[in-house]
GROMACS .gro file of C-alpha atoms in nm:
model
  362
    1UNK     CA    1  -3.387   2.670  -1.705
    2UNK     CA    2  -3.535   2.845  -2.007
    3UNK     CA    3  -3.818   3.088  -1.959
    4UNK     CA    4  -4.136   3.031  -2.153
    5UNK     CA    5  -4.124   3.245  -2.470
    6UNK     CA    6  -4.394   3.503  -2.512
    7UNK     CA    7  -4.629   3.478  -2.806
    8UNK     CA    8  -4.487   3.633  -3.118
    9UNK     CA    9  -4.796   3.848  -3.168
   10UNK     CA   10  -4.755   4.050  -2.850
   11UNK     CA   11  -4.492   4.301  -2.957
   12UNK     CA   12  -4.642   4.336  -3.304
   13UNK     CA   13  -4.986   4.424  -3.174
   14UNK     CA   14  -4.829   4.667  -2.928
   15UNK     CA   15  -4.660   4.863  -3.205
   16UNK     CA   16  -4.980   4.918  -3.396
   17UNK     CA   17  -5.272   4.917  -3.149
   18UNK     CA   18  -5.578   4.722  -3.252
   19UNK     CA   19  -5.421   4.640  -3.586
   20UNK     CA   20  -5.674   4.367  -3.652
   21UNK     CA   21  -5.959   4.615  -3.642
   22UNK     CA   22  -5.766   4.860  -3.851
   23UNK     CA   23  -5.673   4.604  -4.111
   24UNK     CA   24  -6.038   4.507  -4.156
   25UNK     CA   25  -6.102   4.854  -4.289
   26UNK     CA   26  -6.077   4.835  -4.665
   27UNK     CA   27  -5.787   5.064  -4.757
   28UNK     CA   28  -5.762   5.159  -5.120
   29UNK     CA   29  -5.476   5.352  -5.273
   30UNK     CA   30  -5.577   5.681  -5.430
   31UNK     CA   31  -5.389   5.688  -5.759
   32UNK     CA   32  -5.407   6.067  -5.787
   33UNK     CA   33  -5.081   6.201  -5.649
   34UNK     CA   34  -4.991   6.543  -5.521
   35UNK     CA   35  -4.648   6.660  -5.409
   36UNK     CA   36  -4.576   6.857  -5.094
   37UNK     CA   37  -4.281   6.995  -4.900
   38UNK     CA   38  -4.205   7.227  -4.612
   39UNK     CA   39  -4.173   7.566  -4.778
   40UNK     CA   40  -3.962   7.689  -4.487
   41UNK     CA   41  -3.687   7.435  -4.558
   42UNK     CA   42  -3.449   7.405  -4.849
   43UNK     CA   43  -3.460   7.109  -5.085
   44UNK     CA   44  -3.104   7.000  -5.153
   45UNK     CA   45  -2.968   7.143  -5.475
   46UNK     CA   46  -2.854   6.805  -5.607
   47UNK     CA   47  -3.206   6.666  -5.661
   48UNK     CA   48  -3.282   6.611  -6.031
   49UNK     CA   49  -3.491   6.866  -6.217
   50UNK     CA   50  -3.774   6.612  -6.233
   51UNK     CA   51  -3.810   6.602  -5.853
   52UNK     CA   52  -4.148   6.748  -5.751
   53UNK     CA   53  -4.149   6.684  -5.376
   54UNK     CA   54  -4.283   6.420  -5.139
   55UNK     CA   55  -4.576   6.225  -5.289
   56UNK     CA   56  -4.915   6.221  -5.120
   57UNK     CA   57  -5.250   6.101  -5.249
   58UNK     CA   58  -5.552   6.330  -5.255
   59UNK     CA   59  -5.690   6.164  -4.939
   60UNK     CA   60  -5.396   6.302  -4.743
   61UNK     CA   61  -5.197   5.978  -4.722
   62UNK     CA   62  -4.825   5.970  -4.793
   63UNK     CA   63  -4.707   5.710  -5.043
   64UNK     CA   64  -4.374   5.546  -5.123
   65UNK     CA   65  -4.180   5.661  -5.426
   66UNK     CA   66  -4.201   5.329  -5.609
   67UNK     CA   67  -4.384   5.048  -5.426
   68UNK     CA   68  -4.726   5.116  -5.271
   69UNK     CA   69  -4.785   4.988  -4.919
   70UNK     CA   70  -5.033   4.699  -4.926
   71UNK     CA   71  -5.250   4.703  -4.613
   72UNK     CA   72  -5.367   4.338  -4.619
   73UNK     CA   73  -5.576   4.189  -4.339
   74UNK     CA   74  -5.564   3.844  -4.497
   75UNK     CA   75  -5.182   3.845  -4.507
   76UNK     CA   76  -5.167   3.951  -4.144
   77UNK     CA   77  -5.396   3.667  -4.039
   78UNK     CA   78  -5.204   3.422  -4.257
   79UNK     CA   79  -4.882   3.515  -4.077
   80UNK     CA   80  -5.031   3.504  -3.729
   81UNK     CA   81  -5.191   3.163  -3.785
   82UNK     CA   82  -4.900   3.004  -3.968
   83UNK     CA   83  -4.634   2.791  -3.802
   84UNK     CA   84  -4.296   2.955  -3.750
   85UNK     CA   85  -4.032   2.713  -3.887
   86UNK     CA   86  -3.771   2.889  -3.673
   87UNK     CA   87  -3.968   2.860  -3.349
   88UNK     CA   88  -3.735   2.605  -3.187
   89UNK     CA   89  -3.421   2.795  -3.287
   90UNK     CA   90  -3.578   3.116  -3.161
   91UNK     CA   91  -3.676   2.964  -2.827
   92UNK     CA   92  -3.328   2.816  -2.781
   93UNK     CA   93  -3.142   3.137  -2.868
   94UNK     CA   94  -2.934   3.237  -2.565
   95UNK     CA   95  -2.694   3.487  -2.723
   96UNK     CA   96  -2.746   3.858  -2.674
   97UNK     CA   97  -2.588   4.175  -2.805
   98UNK     CA   98  -2.256   4.271  -2.647
   99UNK     CA   99  -2.197   4.592  -2.453
  100UNK     CA  100  -1.879   4.792  -2.401
  101UNK     CA  101  -1.945   5.143  -2.272
  102UNK     CA  102  -1.710   5.398  -2.118
  103UNK     CA  103  -1.920   5.692  -1.997
  104UNK     CA  104  -1.620   5.928  -2.001
  105UNK     CA  105  -1.662   5.968  -2.377
  106UNK     CA  106  -1.979   6.171  -2.318
  107UNK     CA  107  -1.780   6.452  -2.159
  108UNK     CA  108  -1.516   6.462  -2.430
  109UNK     CA  109  -1.490   6.658  -2.753
  110UNK     CA  110  -1.436   6.336  -2.946
  111UNK     CA  111  -1.673   6.253  -3.230
  112UNK     CA  112  -1.868   5.938  -3.151
  113UNK     CA  113  -2.139   5.712  -3.285
  114UNK     CA  114  -2.293   5.499  -3.009
  115UNK     CA  115  -2.561   5.237  -3.060
  116UNK     CA  116  -2.812   5.229  -2.775
  117UNK     CA  117  -3.005   4.931  -2.914
  118UNK     CA  118  -3.275   4.876  -3.178
  119UNK     CA  119  -3.272   5.198  -3.390
  120UNK     CA  120  -3.150   5.432  -3.114
  121UNK     CA  121  -2.822   5.618  -3.156
  122UNK     CA  122  -2.631   5.887  -2.970
  123UNK     CA  123  -2.400   6.077  -3.205
  124UNK     CA  124  -2.158   6.363  -3.153
  125UNK     CA  125  -2.012   6.537  -3.458
  126UNK     CA  126  -1.820   6.864  -3.448
  127UNK     CA  127  -1.944   6.932  -3.094
  128UNK     CA  128  -2.315   6.881  -3.172
  129UNK     CA  129  -2.501   6.594  -3.005
  130UNK     CA  130  -2.775   6.411  -3.192
  131UNK     CA  131  -3.015   6.154  -3.048
  132UNK     CA  132  -3.198   5.930  -3.297
  133UNK     CA  133  -3.521   5.735  -3.226
  134UNK     CA  134  -3.456   5.691  -2.851
  135UNK     CA  135  -3.628   5.402  -2.673
  136UNK     CA  136  -3.475   5.405  -2.326
  137UNK     CA  137  -3.769   5.362  -2.088
  138UNK     CA  138  -3.921   5.033  -1.978
  139UNK     CA  139  -4.227   4.922  -2.168
  140UNK     CA  140  -4.495   4.680  -2.051
  141UNK     CA  141  -4.526   4.506  -2.387
  142UNK     CA  142  -4.196   4.562  -2.564
  143UNK     CA  143  -3.950   4.380  -2.337
  144UNK     CA  144  -3.588   4.475  -2.389
  145UNK     CA  145  -3.367   4.177  -2.469
  146UNK     CA  146  -3.035   4.360  -2.491
  147UNK     CA  147  -2.826   4.532  -2.222
  148UNK     CA  148  -2.913   4.892  -2.139
  149UNK     CA  149  -2.644   5.145  -2.224
  150UNK     CA  150  -2.787   5.471  -2.090
  151UNK     CA  151  -3.094   5.594  -1.911
  152UNK     CA  152  -3.252   5.923  -2.008
  153UNK     CA  153  -3.104   6.102  -1.707
  154UNK     CA  154  -2.754   5.996  -1.817
  155UNK     CA  155  -2.776   6.158  -2.160
  156UNK     CA  156  -2.558   6.460  -2.239
  157UNK     CA  157  -2.716   6.786  -2.354
  158UNK     CA  158  -2.900   6.703  -2.676
  159UNK     CA  159  -2.879   6.957  -2.958
  160UNK     CA  160  -3.113   6.775  -3.197
  161UNK     CA  161  -3.363   6.495  -3.144
  162UNK     CA  162  -3.410   6.307  -3.473
  163UNK     CA  163  -3.730   6.103  -3.511
  164UNK     CA  164  -3.758   5.891  -3.825
  165UNK     CA  165  -4.128   5.794  -3.818
  166UNK     CA  166  -4.421   5.749  -3.584
  167UNK     CA  167  -4.414   5.374  -3.511
  168UNK     CA  168  -4.396   5.308  -3.140
  169UNK     CA  169  -4.060   5.132  -3.144
  170UNK     CA  170  -3.908   5.449  -3.293
  171UNK     CA  171  -4.102   5.727  -3.122
  172UNK     CA  172  -4.138   5.618  -2.760
  173UNK     CA  173  -4.361   5.861  -2.574
  174UNK     CA  174  -4.230   5.776  -2.227
  175UNK     CA  175  -3.868   5.831  -2.330
  176UNK     CA  176  -3.941   6.160  -2.504
  177UNK     CA  177  -4.155   6.297  -2.221
  178UNK     CA  178  -3.883   6.216  -1.969
  179UNK     CA  179  -3.623   6.380  -2.190
  180UNK     CA  180  -3.839   6.693  -2.213
  181UNK     CA  181  -3.867   6.713  -1.834
  182UNK     CA  182  -3.488   6.693  -1.797
  183UNK     CA  183  -3.401   6.895  -2.107
  184UNK     CA  184  -3.695   7.125  -2.190
  185UNK     CA  185  -3.682   7.294  -2.524
  186UNK     CA  186  -3.520   7.009  -2.716
  187UNK     CA  187  -3.530   7.075  -3.090
  188UNK     CA  188  -3.681   6.800  -3.307
  189UNK     CA  189  -3.597   6.706  -3.665
  190UNK     CA  190  -3.852   6.473  -3.822
  191UNK     CA  191  -4.083   6.408  -4.118
  192UNK     CA  192  -4.386   6.597  -4.240
  193UNK     CA  193  -4.684   6.592  -4.001
  194UNK     CA  194  -4.505   6.393  -3.729
  195UNK     CA  195  -4.547   6.704  -3.515
  196UNK     CA  196  -4.920   6.623  -3.512
  197UNK     CA  197  -4.830   6.313  -3.308
  198UNK     CA  198  -4.574   6.451  -3.063
  199UNK     CA  199  -4.660   6.821  -3.040
  200UNK     CA  200  -4.851   6.807  -2.710
  201UNK     CA  201  -4.613   6.575  -2.524
  202UNK     CA  202  -4.411   6.847  -2.353
  203UNK     CA  203  -4.199   7.158  -2.386
  204UNK     CA  204  -4.030   7.118  -2.724
  205UNK     CA  205  -3.825   7.384  -2.892
  206UNK     CA  206  -3.863   7.400  -3.266
  207UNK     CA  207  -4.013   7.098  -3.441
  208UNK     CA  208  -3.879   7.098  -3.796
  209UNK     CA  209  -4.077   6.874  -4.031
  210UNK     CA  210  -3.913   6.792  -4.361
  211UNK     CA  211  -4.016   6.626  -4.682
  212UNK     CA  212  -3.778   6.386  -4.853
  213UNK     CA  213  -3.450   6.544  -4.962
  214UNK     CA  214  -3.515   6.856  -4.758
  215UNK     CA  215  -3.242   6.999  -4.538
  216UNK     CA  216  -3.308   7.106  -4.180
  217UNK     CA  217  -3.199   7.449  -4.061
  218UNK     CA  218  -2.921   7.395  -3.806
  219UNK     CA  219  -2.731   7.649  -3.600
  220UNK     CA  220  -2.399   7.514  -3.731
  221UNK     CA  221  -2.327   7.576  -4.097
  222UNK     CA  222  -2.081   7.286  -4.097
  223UNK     CA  223  -2.356   7.039  -4.000
  224UNK     CA  224  -2.597   6.925  -4.271
  225UNK     CA  225  -2.892   6.699  -4.183
  226UNK     CA  226  -3.124   6.589  -4.464
  227UNK     CA  227  -3.441   6.379  -4.446
  228UNK     CA  228  -3.418   6.104  -4.708
  229UNK     CA  229  -3.670   5.852  -4.847
  230UNK     CA  230  -3.742   5.503  -4.724
  231UNK     CA  231  -3.992   5.238  -4.828
  232UNK     CA  232  -4.221   5.200  -4.530
  233UNK     CA  233  -4.555   5.315  -4.387
  234UNK     CA  234  -4.700   5.477  -4.074
  235UNK     CA  235  -4.982   5.425  -3.831
  236UNK     CA  236  -5.015   5.490  -3.459
  237UNK     CA  237  -5.390   5.507  -3.397
  238UNK     CA  238  -5.717   5.383  -3.544
  239UNK     CA  239  -5.747   5.660  -3.797
  240UNK     CA  240  -5.404   5.776  -3.913
  241UNK     CA  241  -5.276   5.528  -4.172
  242UNK     CA  242  -4.989   5.697  -4.361
  243UNK     CA  243  -5.086   6.046  -4.243
  244UNK     CA  244  -4.734   6.106  -4.106
  245UNK     CA  245  -4.423   6.076  -4.320
  246UNK     CA  246  -4.149   5.814  -4.273
  247UNK     CA  247  -3.785   5.832  -4.377
  248UNK     CA  248  -3.418   5.823  -4.283
  249UNK     CA  249  -3.145   6.080  -4.220
  250UNK     CA  250  -2.828   6.189  -4.395
  251UNK     CA  251  -2.584   6.356  -4.155
  252UNK     CA  252  -2.282   6.539  -4.297
  253UNK     CA  253  -2.017   6.712  -4.089
  254UNK     CA  254  -1.698   6.812  -4.263
  255UNK     CA  255  -1.572   6.510  -4.452
  256UNK     CA  256  -1.772   6.263  -4.240
  257UNK     CA  257  -2.112   6.136  -4.361
  258UNK     CA  258  -2.357   5.909  -4.179
  259UNK     CA  259  -2.665   5.754  -4.338
  260UNK     CA  260  -2.940   5.633  -4.102
  261UNK     CA  261  -3.179   5.412  -4.298
  262UNK     CA  262  -3.475   5.417  -4.061
  263UNK     CA  263  -3.723   5.137  -4.135
  264UNK     CA  264  -3.730   5.038  -4.501
  265UNK     CA  265  -3.795   4.763  -4.746
  266UNK     CA  266  -3.567   4.722  -5.046
  267UNK     CA  267  -3.624   4.951  -5.342
  268UNK     CA  268  -3.485   5.195  -5.600
  269UNK     CA  269  -3.477   5.476  -5.343
  270UNK     CA  270  -3.131   5.362  -5.232
  271UNK     CA  271  -2.997   5.452  -5.576
  272UNK     CA  272  -3.182   5.785  -5.553
  273UNK     CA  273  -3.011   5.862  -5.222
  274UNK     CA  274  -2.670   5.787  -5.369
  275UNK     CA  275  -2.739   6.001  -5.675
  276UNK     CA  276  -2.858   6.297  -5.469
  277UNK     CA  277  -2.641   6.278  -5.156
  278UNK     CA  278  -2.333   6.086  -5.266
  279UNK     CA  279  -2.161   5.784  -5.111
  280UNK     CA  280  -2.189   5.770  -4.729
  281UNK     CA  281  -1.903   5.678  -4.501
  282UNK     CA  282  -2.119   5.506  -4.240
  283UNK     CA  283  -2.444   5.325  -4.319
  284UNK     CA  284  -2.671   5.241  -4.025
  285UNK     CA  285  -2.873   4.963  -4.184
  286UNK     CA  286  -3.179   4.790  -4.041
  287UNK     CA  287  -3.146   4.411  -4.072
  288UNK     CA  288  -3.399   4.266  -3.827
  289UNK     CA  289  -3.774   4.203  -3.799
  290UNK     CA  290  -3.756   4.059  -4.153
  291UNK     CA  291  -3.917   3.712  -4.119
  292UNK     CA  292  -4.138   3.594  -4.271
  293UNK     CA  293  -3.999   3.778  -4.569
  294UNK     CA  294  -4.315   3.742  -4.779
  295UNK     CA  295  -4.496   3.955  -4.518
  296UNK     CA  296  -4.223   4.182  -4.381
  297UNK     CA  297  -4.035   4.271  -4.700
  298UNK     CA  298  -4.232   4.587  -4.780
  299UNK     CA  299  -4.144   4.737  -4.441
  300UNK     CA  300  -3.817   4.579  -4.321
  301UNK     CA  301  -3.519   4.482  -4.530
  302UNK     CA  302  -3.350   4.143  -4.492
  303UNK     CA  303  -2.978   4.119  -4.408
  304UNK     CA  304  -2.891   4.000  -4.760
  305UNK     CA  305  -3.095   4.274  -4.923
  306UNK     CA  306  -2.935   4.522  -4.684
  307UNK     CA  307  -2.595   4.417  -4.820
  308UNK     CA  308  -2.719   4.486  -5.172
  309UNK     CA  309  -2.859   4.824  -5.064
  310UNK     CA  310  -2.528   4.912  -4.898
  311UNK     CA  311  -2.339   4.829  -5.215
  312UNK     CA  312  -2.580   5.044  -5.417
  313UNK     CA  313  -2.522   5.331  -5.175
  314UNK     CA  314  -2.147   5.287  -5.210
  315UNK     CA  315  -2.090   5.303  -4.836
  316UNK     CA  316  -1.762   5.240  -4.658
  317UNK     CA  317  -1.878   5.096  -4.323
  318UNK     CA  318  -2.185   4.879  -4.274
  319UNK     CA  319  -2.327   4.910  -3.921
  320UNK     CA  320  -2.632   4.686  -3.863
  321UNK     CA  321  -2.921   4.784  -3.638
  322UNK     CA  322  -3.287   4.698  -3.569
  323UNK     CA  323  -3.218   4.352  -3.431
  324UNK     CA  324  -3.138   4.193  -3.096
  325UNK     CA  325  -3.336   4.433  -2.875
  326UNK     CA  326  -3.709   4.371  -2.929
  327UNK     CA  327  -3.893   4.058  -3.041
  328UNK     CA  328  -4.092   4.182  -3.340
  329UNK     CA  329  -4.090   3.893  -3.586
  330UNK     CA  330  -4.012   3.525  -3.648
  331UNK     CA  331  -3.633   3.511  -3.668
  332UNK     CA  332  -3.407   3.422  -3.372
  333UNK     CA  333  -3.256   3.720  -3.195
  334UNK     CA  334  -2.906   3.701  -3.342
  335UNK     CA  335  -2.982   3.546  -3.682
  336UNK     CA  336  -2.948   3.878  -3.871
  337UNK     CA  337  -2.589   3.912  -3.748
  338UNK     CA  338  -2.510   3.551  -3.837
  339UNK     CA  339  -2.636   3.608  -4.193
  340UNK     CA  340  -2.425   3.921  -4.228
  341UNK     CA  341  -2.110   3.744  -4.108
  342UNK     CA  342  -2.172   3.454  -4.348
  343UNK     CA  343  -2.220   3.695  -4.640
  344UNK     CA  344  -1.972   3.969  -4.554
  345UNK     CA  345  -1.757   3.872  -4.850
  346UNK     CA  346  -2.032   4.021  -5.069
  347UNK     CA  347  -1.995   4.360  -4.900
  348UNK     CA  348  -1.809   4.628  -5.094
  349UNK     CA  349  -1.702   4.775  -4.764
  350UNK     CA  350  -1.635   4.683  -4.402
  351UNK     CA  351  -1.883   4.512  -4.170
  352UNK     CA  352  -1.870   4.673  -3.825
  353UNK     CA  353  -1.980   4.465  -3.527
  354UNK     CA  354  -2.233   4.692  -3.352
  355UNK     CA  355  -2.129   4.657  -2.989
  356UNK     CA  356  -2.367   4.852  -2.767
  357UNK     CA  357  -2.212   5.160  -2.608
  358UNK     CA  358  -1.890   5.145  -2.810
  359UNK     CA  359  -1.777   5.428  -3.033
  360UNK     CA  360  -1.832   5.276  -3.378
  361UNK     CA  361  -1.656   5.551  -3.574
  362UNK     CA  362  -1.334   5.445  -3.744
   0.00000   0.00000   0.00000
């Protein structure tokens, strides 16, 4: 017997509280641009001479490098009131993400890359453990639709907590507060002004806030972590539209490189990342929450556009994420994976099936 599907609006409204009220506020883009960075961090030496820093308008709002974020109340209402042509397929979807987890790997010295669902990853490289965008606690509104891999109390000692941007499906307060109780003093690597959101949540160690193409200071000279651009936006409360930066991460350890896209629409920034950072071995690419594309495309990339972005990056292994865990949009749960499998012949690299809990490194 199938359970009655929840309304598609529920998770969306949960991510951005009172978004209807917020969207009614007329938001205009200030065309005067300033450029900022964290003076305490190094900008990578491979940026072009024309690079001035992370763009921000004179009202204190961050902006994308190429495409402005359009905050449209009418488009939001159009989506919410329109019929979802995939509703029946979505309601009838019974498949879920697969899980294959051996906890003994957490006590080993082996490098690993483990998907925990949505955009959450546990990574060990050269003995350092990184946790990206963890969402491990139960949530009243965002119901998990994929198997759990780990609970917070099962995590190994975390060296660096990487937070890509302030949306609630990426920075989960309950998960982070529980982590801080169990592992006080965790060091955070994130974007500019994200510390304004999380700073009072518990006993953090250092919170390093980077602009795009800035490198975090790590205790291991063989580990390089750089904050890289994405095409997205930010808002957590009634008053903070685009006041906190969004982005992805480039992780380099020895001859192994991992690119974490974060949330992003398609854009020229993928070519910028390749030009500045090189060609990544592993690309963790968001492919879900993309329908309807006319509404979602400026924030979330489609699976086919993600293939194009991967080819632009020149990656070796395509690892999809941001699907199958939370119901955030109109597509069926597993449709992003189906599209990737159908189109994998267009990939200039290898498509990796992202089994939860499995070491995805080759």
